[in-house]
Coordinates of C-alpha atoms in Angstrom, one line a residue:
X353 CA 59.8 -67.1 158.3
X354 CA 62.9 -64.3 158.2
X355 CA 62.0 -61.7 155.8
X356 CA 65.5 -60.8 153.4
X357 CA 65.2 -56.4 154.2
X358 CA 67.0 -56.4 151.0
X359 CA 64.9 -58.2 148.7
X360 CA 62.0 -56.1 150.2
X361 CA 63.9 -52.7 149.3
X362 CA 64.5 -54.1 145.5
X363 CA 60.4 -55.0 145.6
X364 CA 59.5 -52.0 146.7
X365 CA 61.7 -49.9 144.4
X366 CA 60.9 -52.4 141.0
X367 CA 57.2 -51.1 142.0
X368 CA 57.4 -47.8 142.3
X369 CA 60.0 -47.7 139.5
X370 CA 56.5 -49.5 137.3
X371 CA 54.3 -47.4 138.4
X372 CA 56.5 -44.0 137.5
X373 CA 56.7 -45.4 133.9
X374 CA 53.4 -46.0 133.6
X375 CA 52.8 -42.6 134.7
X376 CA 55.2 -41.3 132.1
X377 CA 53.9 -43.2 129.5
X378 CA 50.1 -41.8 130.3
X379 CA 51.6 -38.4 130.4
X380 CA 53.4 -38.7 127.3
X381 CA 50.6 -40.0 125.6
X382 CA 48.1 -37.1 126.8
X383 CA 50.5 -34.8 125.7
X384 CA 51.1 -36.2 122.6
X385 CA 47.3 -36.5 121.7
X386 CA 47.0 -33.1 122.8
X387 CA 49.8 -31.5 120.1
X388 CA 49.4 -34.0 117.3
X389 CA 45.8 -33.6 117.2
X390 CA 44.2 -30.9 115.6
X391 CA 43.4 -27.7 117.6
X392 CA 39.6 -26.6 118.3
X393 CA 39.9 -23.3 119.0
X394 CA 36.7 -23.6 121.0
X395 CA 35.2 -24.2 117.7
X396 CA 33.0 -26.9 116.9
X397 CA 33.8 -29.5 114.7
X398 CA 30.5 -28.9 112.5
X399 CA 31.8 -25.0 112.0
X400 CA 35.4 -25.4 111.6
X401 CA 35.7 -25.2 107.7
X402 CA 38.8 -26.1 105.6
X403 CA 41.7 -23.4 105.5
X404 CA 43.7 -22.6 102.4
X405 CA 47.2 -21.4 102.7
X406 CA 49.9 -20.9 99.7
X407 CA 53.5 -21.3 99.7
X408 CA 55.8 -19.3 97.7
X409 CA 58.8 -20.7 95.9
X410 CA 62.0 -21.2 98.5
X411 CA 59.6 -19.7 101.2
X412 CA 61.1 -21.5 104.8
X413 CA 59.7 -24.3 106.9
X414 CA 59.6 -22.4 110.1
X415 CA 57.8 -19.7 107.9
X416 CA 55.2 -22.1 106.7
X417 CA 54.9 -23.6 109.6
X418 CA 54.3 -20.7 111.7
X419 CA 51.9 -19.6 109.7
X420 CA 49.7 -22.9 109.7
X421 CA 50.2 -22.5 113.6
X422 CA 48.6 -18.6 113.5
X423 CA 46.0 -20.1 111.0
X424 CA 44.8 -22.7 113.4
X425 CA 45.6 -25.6 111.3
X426 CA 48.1 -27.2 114.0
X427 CA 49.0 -26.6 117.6
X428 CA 52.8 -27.0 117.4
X429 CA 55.3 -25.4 114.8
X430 CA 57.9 -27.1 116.2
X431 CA 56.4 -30.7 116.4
X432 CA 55.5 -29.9 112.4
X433 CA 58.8 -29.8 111.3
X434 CA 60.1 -32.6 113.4
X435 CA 57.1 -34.6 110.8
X436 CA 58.4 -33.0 108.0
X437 CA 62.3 -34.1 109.2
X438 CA 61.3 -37.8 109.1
X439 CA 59.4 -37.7 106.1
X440 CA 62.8 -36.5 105.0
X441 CA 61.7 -33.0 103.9
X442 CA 63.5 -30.4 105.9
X443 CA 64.5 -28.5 103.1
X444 CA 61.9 -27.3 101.0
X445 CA 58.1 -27.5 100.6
X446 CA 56.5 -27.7 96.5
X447 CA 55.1 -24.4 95.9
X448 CA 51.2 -24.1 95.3
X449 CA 48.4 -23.7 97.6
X450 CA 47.2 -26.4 100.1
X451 CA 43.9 -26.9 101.5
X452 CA 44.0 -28.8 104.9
X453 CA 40.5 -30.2 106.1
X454 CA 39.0 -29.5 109.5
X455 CA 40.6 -31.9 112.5
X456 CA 43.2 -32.4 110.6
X457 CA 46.0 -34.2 112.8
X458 CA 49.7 -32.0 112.6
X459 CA 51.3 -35.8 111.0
X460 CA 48.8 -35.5 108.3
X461 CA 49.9 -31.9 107.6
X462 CA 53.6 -32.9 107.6
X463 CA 52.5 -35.9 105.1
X464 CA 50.7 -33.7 102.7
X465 CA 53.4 -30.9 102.4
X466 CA 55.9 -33.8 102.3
X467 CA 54.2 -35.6 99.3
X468 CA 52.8 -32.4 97.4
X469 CA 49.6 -33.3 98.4
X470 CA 47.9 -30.0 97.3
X471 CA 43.9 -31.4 98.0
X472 CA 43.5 -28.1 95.4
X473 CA 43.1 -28.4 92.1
X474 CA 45.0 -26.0 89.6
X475 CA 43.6 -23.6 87.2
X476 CA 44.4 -24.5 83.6
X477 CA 45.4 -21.3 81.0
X478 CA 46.4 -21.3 77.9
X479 CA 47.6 -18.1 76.1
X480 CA 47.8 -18.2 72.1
X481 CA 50.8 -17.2 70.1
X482 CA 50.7 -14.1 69.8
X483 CA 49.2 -12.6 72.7
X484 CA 49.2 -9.3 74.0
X485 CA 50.1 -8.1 77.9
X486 CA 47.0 -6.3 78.1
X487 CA 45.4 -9.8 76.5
X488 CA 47.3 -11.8 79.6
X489 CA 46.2 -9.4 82.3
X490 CA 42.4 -9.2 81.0
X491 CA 42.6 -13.4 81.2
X492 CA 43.9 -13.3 84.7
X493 CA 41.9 -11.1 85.7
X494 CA 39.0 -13.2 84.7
X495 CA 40.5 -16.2 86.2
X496 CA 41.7 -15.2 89.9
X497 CA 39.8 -12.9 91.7
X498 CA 42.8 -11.9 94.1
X499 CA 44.8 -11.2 90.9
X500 CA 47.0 -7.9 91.1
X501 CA 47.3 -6.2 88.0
X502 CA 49.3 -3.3 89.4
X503 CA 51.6 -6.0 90.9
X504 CA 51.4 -7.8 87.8
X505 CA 52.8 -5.1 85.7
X506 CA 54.9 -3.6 87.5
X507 CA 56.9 -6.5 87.7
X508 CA 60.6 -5.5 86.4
X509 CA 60.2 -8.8 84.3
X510 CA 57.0 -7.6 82.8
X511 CA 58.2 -7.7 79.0
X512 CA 56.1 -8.2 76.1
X513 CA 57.7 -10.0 74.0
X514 CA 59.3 -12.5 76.7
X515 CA 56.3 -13.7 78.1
X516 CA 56.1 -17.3 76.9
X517 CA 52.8 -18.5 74.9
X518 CA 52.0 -21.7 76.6
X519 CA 49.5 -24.1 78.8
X520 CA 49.9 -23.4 82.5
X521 CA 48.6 -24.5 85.6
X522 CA 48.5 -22.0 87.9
X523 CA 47.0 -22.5 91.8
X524 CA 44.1 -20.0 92.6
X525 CA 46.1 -18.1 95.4
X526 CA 49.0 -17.5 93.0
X527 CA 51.4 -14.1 93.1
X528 CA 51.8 -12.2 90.3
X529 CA 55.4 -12.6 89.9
X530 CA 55.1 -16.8 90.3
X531 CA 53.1 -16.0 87.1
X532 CA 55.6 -13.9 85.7
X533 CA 58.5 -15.9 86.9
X534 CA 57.1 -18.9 85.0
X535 CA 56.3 -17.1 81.9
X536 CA 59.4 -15.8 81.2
X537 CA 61.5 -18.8 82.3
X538 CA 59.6 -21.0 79.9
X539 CA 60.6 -18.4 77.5
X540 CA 64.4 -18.4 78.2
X541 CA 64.3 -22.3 78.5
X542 CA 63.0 -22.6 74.4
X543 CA 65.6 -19.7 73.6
X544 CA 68.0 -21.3 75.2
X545 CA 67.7 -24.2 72.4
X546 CA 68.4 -21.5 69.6
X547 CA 71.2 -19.7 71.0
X548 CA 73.4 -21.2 67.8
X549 CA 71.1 -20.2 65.4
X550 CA 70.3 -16.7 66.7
X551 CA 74.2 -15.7 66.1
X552 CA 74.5 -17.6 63.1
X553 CA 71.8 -15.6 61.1
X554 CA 73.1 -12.4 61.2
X555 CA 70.7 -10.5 64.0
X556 CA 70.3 -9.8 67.6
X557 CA 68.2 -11.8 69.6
X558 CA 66.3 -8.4 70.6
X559 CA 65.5 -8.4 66.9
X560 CA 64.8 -11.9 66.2
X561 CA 61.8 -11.4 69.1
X562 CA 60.3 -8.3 67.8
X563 CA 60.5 -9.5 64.1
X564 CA 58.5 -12.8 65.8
X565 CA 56.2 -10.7 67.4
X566 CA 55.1 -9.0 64.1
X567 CA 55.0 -12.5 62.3
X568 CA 52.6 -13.4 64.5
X569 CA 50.0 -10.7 63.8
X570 CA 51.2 -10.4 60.3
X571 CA 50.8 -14.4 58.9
X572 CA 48.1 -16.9 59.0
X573 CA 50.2 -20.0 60.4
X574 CA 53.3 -22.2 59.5
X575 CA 52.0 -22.4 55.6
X576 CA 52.9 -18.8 55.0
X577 CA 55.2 -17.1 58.3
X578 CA 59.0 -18.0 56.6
X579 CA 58.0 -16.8 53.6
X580 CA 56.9 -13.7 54.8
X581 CA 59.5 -13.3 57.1
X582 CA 61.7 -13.4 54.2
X583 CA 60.0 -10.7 52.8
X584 CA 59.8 -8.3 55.8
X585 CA 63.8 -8.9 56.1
X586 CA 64.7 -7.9 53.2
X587 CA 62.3 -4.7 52.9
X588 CA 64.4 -3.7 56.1
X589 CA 67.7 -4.7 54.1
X590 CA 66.4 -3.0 50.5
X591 CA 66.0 0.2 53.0
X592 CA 62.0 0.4 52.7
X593 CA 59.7 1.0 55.9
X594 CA 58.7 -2.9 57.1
X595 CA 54.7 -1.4 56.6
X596 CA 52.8 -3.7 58.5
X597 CA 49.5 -3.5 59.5
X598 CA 50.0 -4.7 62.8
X599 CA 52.4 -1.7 63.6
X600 CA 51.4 1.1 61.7
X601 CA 54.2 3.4 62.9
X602 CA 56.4 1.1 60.4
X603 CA 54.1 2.6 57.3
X604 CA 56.5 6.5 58.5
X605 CA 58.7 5.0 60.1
X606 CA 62.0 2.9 59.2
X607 CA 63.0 -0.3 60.6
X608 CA 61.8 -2.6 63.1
X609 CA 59.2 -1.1 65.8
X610 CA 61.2 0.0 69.0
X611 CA 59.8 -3.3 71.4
X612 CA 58.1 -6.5 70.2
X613 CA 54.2 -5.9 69.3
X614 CA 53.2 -9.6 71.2
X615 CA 54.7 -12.5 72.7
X616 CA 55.4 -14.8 69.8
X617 CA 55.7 -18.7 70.2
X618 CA 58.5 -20.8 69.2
X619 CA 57.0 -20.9 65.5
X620 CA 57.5 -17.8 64.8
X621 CA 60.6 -17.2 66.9
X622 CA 62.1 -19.8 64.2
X623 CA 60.3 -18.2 61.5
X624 CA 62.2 -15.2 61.9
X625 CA 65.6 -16.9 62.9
X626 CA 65.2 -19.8 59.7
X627 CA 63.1 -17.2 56.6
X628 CA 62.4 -18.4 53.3
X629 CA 64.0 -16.6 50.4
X630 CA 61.4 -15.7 47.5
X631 CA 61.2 -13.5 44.7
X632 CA 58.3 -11.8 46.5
X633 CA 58.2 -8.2 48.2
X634 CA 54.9 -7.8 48.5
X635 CA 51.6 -10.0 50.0
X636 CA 48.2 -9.7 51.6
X637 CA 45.4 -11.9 52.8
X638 CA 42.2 -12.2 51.5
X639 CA 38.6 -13.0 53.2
X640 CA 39.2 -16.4 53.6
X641 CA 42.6 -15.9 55.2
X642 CA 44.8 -17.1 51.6
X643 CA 48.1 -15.4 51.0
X644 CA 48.9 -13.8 47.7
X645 CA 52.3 -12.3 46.8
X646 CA 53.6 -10.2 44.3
X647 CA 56.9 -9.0 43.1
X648 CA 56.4 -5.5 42.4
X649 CA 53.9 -3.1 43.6
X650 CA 52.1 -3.0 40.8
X651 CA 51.0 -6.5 41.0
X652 CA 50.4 -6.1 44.3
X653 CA 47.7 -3.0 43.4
X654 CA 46.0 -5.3 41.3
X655 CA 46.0 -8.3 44.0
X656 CA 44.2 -6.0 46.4
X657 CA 41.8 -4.6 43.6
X658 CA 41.0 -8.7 43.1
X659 CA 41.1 -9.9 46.4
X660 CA 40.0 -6.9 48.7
X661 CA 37.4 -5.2 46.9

């Protein structure tokens, strides 16, 4: 039987031409297994532990991925972001801190920055109306052990006064100034809301906040704080020092104090924008935290001999 020489040659070649691609496929596969899995580092699985890293707000892809390459967490950068592309988030990563398990595979990484899978749990603060600074740095402290305070207050937007009273959730690895930065937007997103009303009753805002800030150490709550604020006004209006306890410099000294005394919550800021006219000029507290006012100074001698003494 004649053998065709040409249908030989296309045999031959249609083998080879299997073989190759099964050798490519093998190849590709190894190499494949090889970056997407998760690196060793001649380090047994038993003593590779979990690795933390934090991400900054706008910080870049290849900076985030190179620095889970130099942490050990995957073998290739590059192949990360190629994960990140598909899971169609080559822009930005949510801030925070992430925790990545040991043998973690790079497409799990990719998946878990993608989503704002954190696998960390933030740390819940909540700072009172009326809080000091020194009050916020002495709770962070106690909350972070990596927390600056030198960086924390030398931040240019480290203002009392502008540092939002509020519930945050804050990651352990946090920066000073993503604490800062959130603080005093949240204060400039509620201020926002009473830009109108700021110009419409008669002061600057600058005023408005460090009025607040005294209405916060000065009243007992929202029974009491318009009134009062009415009261400290119009001492400053009559020409008489504001003399508050809170601020003691106000018992020599005219006016408002120079820079708010706390950071006052929108309660207060209101308070001081909205106060309530009253015949009063005078008040205190007693023991049980009741206010008493009086119109003259007289009466307000004899409140203080009845409610003080």
């Amino acid at each position: 039987m004649d053998i065709n020489p040409e249908y030989t040659k296309r045999s031959f070649f249609r083998t080879h031409k299997f073989v190759y691609l099964i050798f490519c496929i093998f190849f590709i596969a190894i190499v494949l297994y090889q970056v997407m899995s998760a690196p060793t580092n001649n380090i047994s699985r038993a003593n590779r532990q979990p690795i933390s890293i934090h991400v900054t707000q706008g910080e870049s892809l290849n900076t985030i991925a190179n620095t889970l390459e130099d942490k050990n967490v995957i073998k290739s950068h590059t192949l990360l972001k190629v994960f990140l592309t598909v899971f169609k988030l080559d822009k930005q990563v949510a801030r925070g801190d992430y925790l990545f398990d040991k043998d973690i595979p790079v497409w799990k990484v990719a998946w878990m920055l993608a989503r704002g899978h954190h696998n960390v749990d933030p740390i819940k603060i909540t700072f009172k109306e009326g809080i000091t600074n020194e009050e916020i740095v002495s709770i962070l402290e106690s909350k972070f052990s990596a927390f600056r305070r030198d960086l924390f207050v030398s931040d240019p937007k480290y203002k009392q006064g502008y540092l939002f009273p509020d519930t945050y959730f804050f990651f352990p690895m946090v920066t000073s100034p993503e604490i800062i930065s959130d603080m005093s937007h949240n204060f400039a997103k509620h201020l926002a809301t009473l830009d109108d009303d700021i110009a419409k009753s008669g002061h600057t805002e600058e005023d408005i906040i460090i009025m607040a800030s005294v209405l916060e150490k000065e009243t007992s709550g929202k029974e009491d704080i318009s009134i009062i604020s009415g009261i400290l006004w119009k001492r400053l209006k009559q020409g008489m020092p504001l003399q508050v306890d809170a601020a003691k410099e106000t018992y020599t000294n005219k006016g408002l104090p120079k820079n708010p005394i706390s950071n006052p919550g929108i309660v207060a800021i209101n308070a001081a924008i909205n106060p309530t006219d009253s015949p009063y000029l005078f008040y205190l507290h007693d023991k049980n935290g009741n206010v008493h006012y009086a119109k003259t100074f007289s009466e307000h001698k004899s409140n203080i001999n009845k409610y003080l003494k």
